[in-house]
DNA sequence: CAAGGTCGTCAGATTCTCTGACCAAATTGT
DNA sequence: ACAATTTGGTCAGAGAATCTGACGACCTTG
């Protein structure tokens, strides 16, 4: 089986688990597309352009999804003090709650995987994927 | 960085590279959504239902995408001799050509990754991902 | 300070994907 | 053997996600 597909399967499983956990915690209105932007927001806020680069969609798409997240109360847009053109997407209280739910589930899944593989192989997996970023992460090129 | 995201990055990179190779080889009309179904067609043909399970979309979506692939000349639908309800999606000549292009590029990328990680770690990566399928692959549950 | 680049948004169109309903064929249970 | 249920595929319609192109506001460079 090709490695692309082997990457897809656990990636998608992780996504599904987190979406299910969010829905179970009352965040069922969050869509997968919204979550793919939401999960990339930095603790101190992120620019739409950065979110677009990381999620690998256009900034227009991010704009639409951030609109939705804002209307649903998960994020706010604030001016970027360092750049008059830019705005920062930041979490609201509700957004932080969703974050906690999502991150907890991620940790649980990772623990499950580590249990399956053993700690050494899990670490090796993480390290290998991290190293591949130098070849595969388009966002690695210029961000701070 | 969470493992889900670490999986996403190379997964997406592989996809992009293959799509670019296909476009360069004259298969630029293939869309990403079509390719995600196309790549899962078995050499002897696949049922739409199986493709849907593997690609993790509904069978209706697969139906639409197979229609498009068929109109573009990449696949054909033939009756499944073992089940009167079912039809098999099979490659045409053109489809096989695209397959060769895609698979060659996949091999090149995998070689590049193996070069980066070294053969042992690349094998370990593949083995770990394969083992995670027992926890993460919904398609593993029932298929023949 | 002029020229060019970047950030975000608006507008419009296309593509993708889903839910619900349906028929035909296979499978199951009686 | 046959009714009931399940499974495979399609049709129809709606909704969501995504893209391209154009634009004004602001930053950066020379």
CSV table of C-alpha atoms (C1' of nucleotides) in Angstrom, one decimal:
chain,number,residue,atom,x,y,z
A,1,UNK,CA,0.0,0.0,0.0
A,2,UNK,CA,1.4,3.4,-0.9
A,3,UNK,CA,2.6,5.7,1.8
A,4,UNK,CA,0.3,8.5,0.8
A,5,UNK,CA,-2.7,6.3,1.6
A,6,UNK,CA,-1.1,5.0,4.7
A,7,UNK,CA,-0.8,8.6,5.9
A,8,UNK,CA,-4.3,9.4,4.9
A,9,UNK,CA,-5.9,6.6,7.0
A,10,UNK,CA,-4.7,7.7,10.5
A,11,UNK,CA,-4.9,11.3,9.6
A,12,UNK,CA,-8.6,10.9,8.7
A,13,UNK,CA,-9.2,8.7,11.8
A,14,UNK,CA,-7.8,11.4,14.1
A,15,UNK,CA,-10.0,14.0,12.4
A,16,UNK,CA,-13.1,11.9,12.8
A,17,UNK,CA,-12.4,11.2,16.4
A,18,UNK,CA,-11.9,14.8,17.3
A,19,UNK,CA,-15.0,15.9,15.4
A,20,UNK,CA,-17.0,13.3,17.3
A,21,UNK,CA,-15.6,14.4,20.6
A,22,UNK,CA,-16.5,18.0,19.7
A,23,UNK,CA,-20.0,17.0,18.7
A,24,UNK,CA,-20.4,15.0,22.0
A,25,UNK,CA,-19.3,18.1,23.9
A,26,UNK,CA,-22.0,20.3,22.3
A,27,UNK,CA,-19.9,21.7,19.5
A,28,UNK,CA,-21.8,19.8,16.8
A,29,UNK,CA,-22.3,22.8,14.7
A,30,UNK,CA,-18.6,22.9,13.9
A,31,UNK,CA,-17.9,21.5,10.4
A,32,UNK,CA,-14.8,19.7,9.3
A,33,UNK,CA,-13.8,22.5,7.1
A,34,UNK,CA,-14.1,25.0,9.9
A,35,UNK,CA,-12.2,22.8,12.2
A,36,UNK,CA,-9.3,22.5,9.7
A,37,UNK,CA,-8.9,26.2,10.0
A,38,UNK,CA,-9.7,26.5,13.7
A,39,UNK,CA,-7.1,23.9,14.8
A,40,UNK,CA,-4.4,26.0,13.3
A,41,UNK,CA,-5.1,29.2,15.1
A,42,UNK,CA,-2.1,30.0,17.4
A,43,UNK,CA,-2.8,30.7,21.1
A,44,UNK,CA,-2.0,34.3,20.6
A,45,UNK,CA,-4.0,34.6,17.4
A,46,UNK,CA,-3.2,34.0,13.7
A,47,UNK,CA,-3.4,35.9,10.5
A,48,UNK,CA,-5.8,34.5,7.9
A,49,UNK,CA,-3.0,34.3,5.4
A,50,UNK,CA,-1.0,32.1,7.7
A,51,UNK,CA,-4.0,29.9,8.3
A,52,UNK,CA,-4.5,29.6,4.6
A,53,UNK,CA,-0.9,28.6,4.0
A,54,UNK,CA,-1.0,26.0,6.7
A,55,UNK,CA,-4.4,24.5,5.8
A,56,UNK,CA,-3.4,24.7,2.1
A,57,UNK,CA,-6.5,26.5,0.9
A,58,UNK,CA,-6.9,30.1,-0.5
A,59,UNK,CA,-7.2,33.0,1.8
A,60,UNK,CA,-10.6,33.6,0.4
A,61,UNK,CA,-11.7,30.2,1.7
A,62,UNK,CA,-10.2,30.9,5.1
A,63,UNK,CA,-12.2,34.2,5.1
A,64,UNK,CA,-15.4,32.4,4.5
A,65,UNK,CA,-14.7,29.8,7.2
A,66,UNK,CA,-13.6,32.4,9.7
A,67,UNK,CA,-16.8,34.3,9.1
A,68,UNK,CA,-18.7,31.2,10.0
A,69,UNK,CA,-16.6,30.5,13.1
A,70,UNK,CA,-17.1,34.1,14.2
A,71,UNK,CA,-20.8,34.0,13.7
A,72,UNK,CA,-20.9,30.7,15.7
A,73,UNK,CA,-19.0,32.5,18.5
A,74,UNK,CA,-15.7,30.6,18.3
A,75,UNK,CA,-13.4,33.3,17.2
A,76,UNK,CA,-13.1,37.1,17.0
A,77,UNK,CA,-11.1,39.2,14.6
A,78,UNK,CA,-8.9,41.9,16.2
A,79,UNK,CA,-6.5,44.3,14.5
A,80,UNK,CA,-2.9,43.3,14.3
A,81,UNK,CA,-1.0,45.9,16.3
A,82,UNK,CA,2.1,45.2,14.2
A,83,UNK,CA,0.5,45.6,10.8
A,84,UNK,CA,-2.3,47.9,9.9
A,85,UNK,CA,-3.4,45.8,6.9
A,86,UNK,CA,-3.6,42.6,8.9
A,87,UNK,CA,-6.1,41.2,11.4
A,88,UNK,CA,-5.6,38.5,13.9
A,89,UNK,CA,-8.1,35.6,14.4
A,90,UNK,CA,-8.2,34.9,18.1
A,91,UNK,CA,-10.2,32.5,20.2
A,92,UNK,CA,-13.2,33.5,22.2
A,93,UNK,CA,-14.1,31.8,25.5
A,94,UNK,CA,-16.2,29.4,23.6
A,95,UNK,CA,-13.4,28.8,21.2
A,96,UNK,CA,-11.0,28.0,24.0
A,97,UNK,CA,-13.5,25.5,25.4
A,98,UNK,CA,-13.6,23.7,22.1
A,99,UNK,CA,-9.9,23.8,22.0
A,100,UNK,CA,-9.6,22.0,25.3
A,101,UNK,CA,-12.1,19.3,24.1
A,102,UNK,CA,-10.2,18.8,20.9
A,103,UNK,CA,-6.7,18.7,22.4
A,104,UNK,CA,-7.8,16.3,25.1
A,105,UNK,CA,-9.1,13.9,22.4
A,106,UNK,CA,-5.9,14.3,20.4
A,107,UNK,CA,-3.9,13.3,23.5
A,108,UNK,CA,-6.1,10.3,24.1
A,109,UNK,CA,-5.8,9.1,20.5
A,110,UNK,CA,-2.0,9.6,20.6
A,111,UNK,CA,-1.9,7.6,23.8
A,112,UNK,CA,-3.9,4.9,22.2
A,113,UNK,CA,-1.5,4.8,19.2
A,114,UNK,CA,1.5,4.8,21.5
A,115,UNK,CA,0.1,1.9,23.4
A,116,UNK,CA,-0.3,0.0,20.1
A,117,UNK,CA,3.2,0.8,18.8
A,118,UNK,CA,5.1,1.1,22.0
A,119,UNK,CA,6.6,4.4,23.1
A,120,UNK,CA,9.8,4.0,21.1
A,121,UNK,CA,8.1,3.4,17.8
A,122,UNK,CA,5.6,6.1,18.5
A,123,UNK,CA,8.5,8.6,19.1
A,124,UNK,CA,10.2,7.3,16.0
A,125,UNK,CA,7.0,7.9,14.0
A,126,UNK,CA,6.7,11.4,15.2
A,127,UNK,CA,10.3,12.1,14.6
A,128,UNK,CA,10.2,10.7,11.1
A,129,UNK,CA,7.1,12.8,10.2
A,130,UNK,CA,8.7,15.9,11.7
A,131,UNK,CA,11.8,15.3,9.6
A,132,UNK,CA,9.8,14.9,6.5
A,133,UNK,CA,8.4,18.4,7.0
A,134,UNK,CA,11.7,19.7,5.6
A,135,UNK,CA,10.7,18.1,2.3
A,136,UNK,CA,7.0,18.4,2.4
A,137,UNK,CA,5.9,21.4,4.4
A,138,UNK,CA,5.2,24.4,2.1
A,139,UNK,CA,4.6,26.5,5.2
A,140,UNK,CA,8.1,25.9,6.5
A,141,UNK,CA,9.6,28.1,3.7
A,142,UNK,CA,9.0,31.6,5.1
A,143,UNK,CA,7.0,31.9,8.4
A,144,UNK,CA,8.7,33.3,11.5
B,1,UNK,CA,3.0,19.7,16.8
B,2,UNK,CA,0.1,17.2,16.9
B,3,UNK,CA,0.5,13.9,15.1
B,4,UNK,CA,-2.6,14.6,13.0
B,5,UNK,CA,-1.1,17.6,11.5
B,6,UNK,CA,2.2,15.8,11.1
B,7,UNK,CA,0.4,13.2,9.0
B,8,UNK,CA,-1.4,15.8,7.0
B,9,UNK,CA,1.6,17.6,5.8
B,10,UNK,CA,3.4,14.7,3.9
B,11,UNK,CA,0.0,13.3,2.8
B,12,UNK,CA,-0.9,16.5,1.2
B,13,UNK,CA,2.6,16.9,-0.3
B,14,UNK,CA,2.3,13.5,-1.9
B,15,UNK,CA,-1.0,14.4,-3.4
B,16,UNK,CA,0.2,17.7,-4.8
B,17,UNK,CA,3.2,16.1,-6.4
B,18,UNK,CA,1.2,13.4,-8.0
B,19,UNK,CA,-1.4,15.9,-9.3
B,20,UNK,CA,1.4,18.0,-10.7
B,21,UNK,CA,3.0,15.0,-12.4
B,22,UNK,CA,-0.4,14.0,-13.9
B,23,UNK,CA,-0.9,17.6,-15.2
B,24,UNK,CA,2.5,17.6,-16.7
B,25,UNK,CA,1.8,14.4,-18.5
B,26,UNK,CA,-1.3,15.8,-20.1
B,27,UNK,CA,-3.9,14.7,-17.5
B,28,UNK,CA,-4.5,18.2,-16.3
B,29,UNK,CA,-8.3,17.8,-16.4
B,30,UNK,CA,-8.2,15.3,-13.5
B,31,UNK,CA,-9.3,17.0,-10.4
B,32,UNK,CA,-8.1,16.2,-6.9
B,33,UNK,CA,-11.5,14.8,-5.9
B,34,UNK,CA,-11.5,12.5,-8.9
B,35,UNK,CA,-8.0,11.4,-8.2
B,36,UNK,CA,-8.9,10.4,-4.7
B,37,UNK,CA,-11.4,8.0,-6.1
B,38,UNK,CA,-9.3,7.0,-9.1
B,39,UNK,CA,-6.2,6.0,-7.0
B,40,UNK,CA,-8.3,3.5,-5.1
B,41,UNK,CA,-9.5,1.5,-8.1
B,42,UNK,CA,-8.1,-2.0,-7.9
B,43,UNK,CA,-6.3,-3.4,-11.0
B,44,UNK,CA,-9.2,-5.8,-11.7
B,45,UNK,CA,-11.8,-3.1,-11.0
B,46,UNK,CA,-13.6,-1.9,-7.8
B,47,UNK,CA,-17.2,-1.5,-6.7
B,48,UNK,CA,-18.3,2.1,-6.1
B,49,UNK,CA,-19.3,1.1,-2.6
B,50,UNK,CA,-15.8,-0.1,-1.8
B,51,UNK,CA,-14.3,3.1,-3.3
B,52,UNK,CA,-16.6,5.1,-1.1
B,53,UNK,CA,-15.6,3.3,2.0
B,54,UNK,CA,-11.9,3.7,1.3
B,55,UNK,CA,-12.1,7.3,0.3
B,56,UNK,CA,-14.5,8.0,3.1
B,57,UNK,CA,-17.1,9.7,1.2
B,58,UNK,CA,-20.7,8.7,0.3
B,59,UNK,CA,-21.4,6.4,-2.5
B,60,UNK,CA,-23.4,9.2,-4.2
B,61,UNK,CA,-20.3,11.3,-4.2
B,62,UNK,CA,-18.3,8.4,-5.7
B,63,UNK,CA,-21.1,8.1,-8.3
B,64,UNK,CA,-20.7,11.7,-9.4
B,65,UNK,CA,-16.9,11.4,-9.6
B,66,UNK,CA,-17.0,8.1,-11.5
B,67,UNK,CA,-19.4,9.8,-13.9
B,68,UNK,CA,-16.8,12.5,-14.5
B,69,UNK,CA,-13.9,10.0,-14.8
B,70,UNK,CA,-16.0,8.0,-17.3
B,71,UNK,CA,-16.8,11.1,-19.4
B,72,UNK,CA,-13.2,12.0,-19.4
B,73,UNK,CA,-12.3,8.5,-20.6
B,74,UNK,CA,-10.4,7.2,-17.6
B,75,UNK,CA,-12.7,4.5,-16.4
B,76,UNK,CA,-15.6,2.3,-17.6
B,77,UNK,CA,-18.4,0.6,-15.7
B,78,UNK,CA,-18.9,-3.1,-16.3
B,79,UNK,CA,-21.4,-5.4,-14.7
B,80,UNK,CA,-20.1,-7.4,-11.8
B,81,UNK,CA,-20.3,-11.1,-12.8
B,82,UNK,CA,-20.6,-12.2,-9.2
B,83,UNK,CA,-23.5,-9.8,-8.2
B,84,UNK,CA,-26.3,-8.6,-10.4
B,85,UNK,CA,-26.8,-5.4,-8.5
B,86,UNK,CA,-23.2,-4.4,-8.6
B,87,UNK,CA,-21.0,-2.8,-11.2
B,88,UNK,CA,-17.3,-2.7,-11.4
B,89,UNK,CA,-15.3,0.5,-12.1
B,90,UNK,CA,-12.4,-0.5,-14.4
B,91,UNK,CA,-9.6,1.3,-16.0
B,92,UNK,CA,-9.6,2.2,-19.7
B,93,UNK,CA,-6.3,2.4,-21.6
B,94,UNK,CA,-6.1,6.1,-20.8
B,95,UNK,CA,-6.8,5.3,-17.2
B,96,UNK,CA,-3.9,2.9,-17.1
B,97,UNK,CA,-1.6,5.5,-18.6
B,98,UNK,CA,-2.5,7.9,-15.9
B,99,UNK,CA,-2.0,5.2,-13.3
B,100,UNK,CA,1.6,4.6,-14.6
B,101,UNK,CA,2.3,8.3,-14.4
B,102,UNK,CA,0.9,8.5,-10.8
B,103,UNK,CA,2.6,5.4,-9.6
B,104,UNK,CA,6.0,6.4,-11.0
B,105,UNK,CA,5.7,9.7,-9.2
B,106,UNK,CA,4.7,8.0,-6.0
B,107,UNK,CA,7.8,5.8,-6.2
B,108,UNK,CA,10.0,8.8,-6.8
B,109,UNK,CA,8.6,10.6,-3.8
B,110,UNK,CA,8.9,7.6,-1.6
B,111,UNK,CA,12.5,7.3,-2.7
B,112,UNK,CA,13.2,10.9,-1.9
B,113,UNK,CA,11.7,10.4,1.6
B,114,UNK,CA,13.7,7.2,2.1
B,115,UNK,CA,16.8,9.1,1.1
B,116,UNK,CA,16.1,11.6,3.8
B,117,UNK,CA,15.2,9.2,6.5
B,118,UNK,CA,17.5,6.4,5.6
B,119,UNK,CA,16.1,3.0,4.6
B,120,UNK,CA,15.6,1.7,8.1
B,121,UNK,CA,13.6,4.6,9.3
B,122,UNK,CA,11.5,4.7,6.2
B,123,UNK,CA,10.7,1.0,6.6
B,124,UNK,CA,9.8,1.7,10.3
B,125,UNK,CA,7.6,4.6,9.2
B,126,UNK,CA,5.7,2.4,6.8
B,127,UNK,CA,5.4,-0.4,9.3
B,128,UNK,CA,4.1,1.9,12.0
B,129,UNK,CA,1.5,3.4,9.7
B,130,UNK,CA,0.5,0.0,8.6
B,131,UNK,CA,0.1,-1.2,12.1
B,132,UNK,CA,-2.0,1.8,13.0
B,133,UNK,CA,-4.5,0.7,10.4
B,134,UNK,CA,-5.8,-1.9,12.8
B,135,UNK,CA,-6.9,1.1,15.0
B,136,UNK,CA,-7.7,3.6,12.3
B,137,UNK,CA,-8.9,2.0,9.1
B,138,UNK,CA,-12.7,1.8,8.9
B,139,UNK,CA,-12.4,-0.1,5.7
B,140,UNK,CA,-10.4,-2.9,7.4
B,141,UNK,CA,-13.6,-4.1,9.2
B,142,UNK,CA,-15.4,-6.1,6.5
B,143,UNK,CA,-13.8,-6.1,3.0
B,144,UNK,CA,-12.8,-9.4,1.4
C,1,DC,C1',7.8,59.6,-2.0
C,2,DA,C1',6.8,56.7,-5.9
C,3,DA,C1',6.5,51.7,-7.3
C,4,DG,C1',5.6,47.4,-6.1
C,5,DG,C1',4.2,43.8,-2.9
C,6,DT,C1',1.2,42.0,0.8
C,7,DC,C1',-3.3,41.6,3.6
C,8,DG,C1',-7.8,41.2,3.6
C,9,DT,C1',-12.3,41.4,1.5
C,10,DC,C1',-16.2,41.4,-2.1
C,11,DA,C1',-18.4,39.2,-5.9
C,12,DG,C1',-19.4,35.4,-8.7
C,13,DA,C1',-19.0,30.8,-10.4
C,14,DT,C1',-17.8,26.1,-10.1
C,15,DT,C1',-17.0,21.9,-7.8
C,16,DC,C1',-17.7,18.8,-4.2
C,17,DT,C1',-20.5,16.6,-1.0
C,18,DC,C1',-24.4,15.4,1.5
C,19,DT,C1',-29.5,13.8,2.7
C,20,DG,C1',-33.5,11.5,1.2
C,21,DA,C1',-36.0,8.6,-1.9
C,22,DC,C1',-36.1,4.9,-4.9
C,23,DC,C1',-35.6,0.3,-7.7
C,24,DA,C1',-33.3,-4.0,-8.5
C,25,DA,C1',-30.9,-7.8,-6.8
C,26,DA,C1',-29.1,-10.7,-3.1
C,27,DT,C1',-29.6,-12.6,1.5
C,28,DT,C1',-32.0,-14.2,5.5
C,29,DG,C1',-35.5,-16.4,8.1
C,30,DT,C1',-39.6,-18.9,8.3
D,1,DA,C1',-40.7,-21.3,-1.7
D,2,DC,C1',-41.4,-16.8,-0.3
D,3,DA,C1',-41.9,-12.7,2.5
D,4,DA,C1',-38.8,-9.5,4.9
D,5,DT,C1',-34.6,-7.4,5.2
D,6,DT,C1',-30.2,-5.9,3.6
D,7,DT,C1',-27.2,-4.3,0.1
D,8,DG,C1',-25.7,-2.0,-4.4
D,9,DG,C1',-26.5,1.7,-7.3
D,10,DT,C1',-28.8,5.7,-9.1
D,11,DC,C1',-31.7,10.1,-9.3
D,12,DA,C1',-32.9,14.5,-7.6
D,13,DG,C1',-32.2,18.5,-5.0
D,14,DA,C1',-29.9,21.3,-1.7
D,15,DG,C1',-26.0,22.9,0.8
D,16,DA,C1',-21.1,23.5,1.8
D,17,DA,C1',-16.6,24.3,0.3
D,18,DT,C1',-13.4,26.1,-2.7
D,19,DC,C1',-11.6,28.7,-6.5
D,20,DT,C1',-10.4,32.9,-9.7
D,21,DG,C1',-10.4,37.7,-10.5
D,22,DA,C1',-10.7,42.4,-8.9
D,23,DC,C1',-10.1,45.8,-5.5
D,24,DG,C1',-8.8,49.2,-1.6
D,25,DA,C1',-5.8,49.7,2.3
D,26,DC,C1',-1.4,49.4,4.1
D,27,DC,C1',3.5,48.2,4.2
D,28,DT,C1',8.2,48.0,2.2
D,29,DT,C1',11.8,49.2,-1.0
D,30,DG,C1',14.6,52.1,-3.5
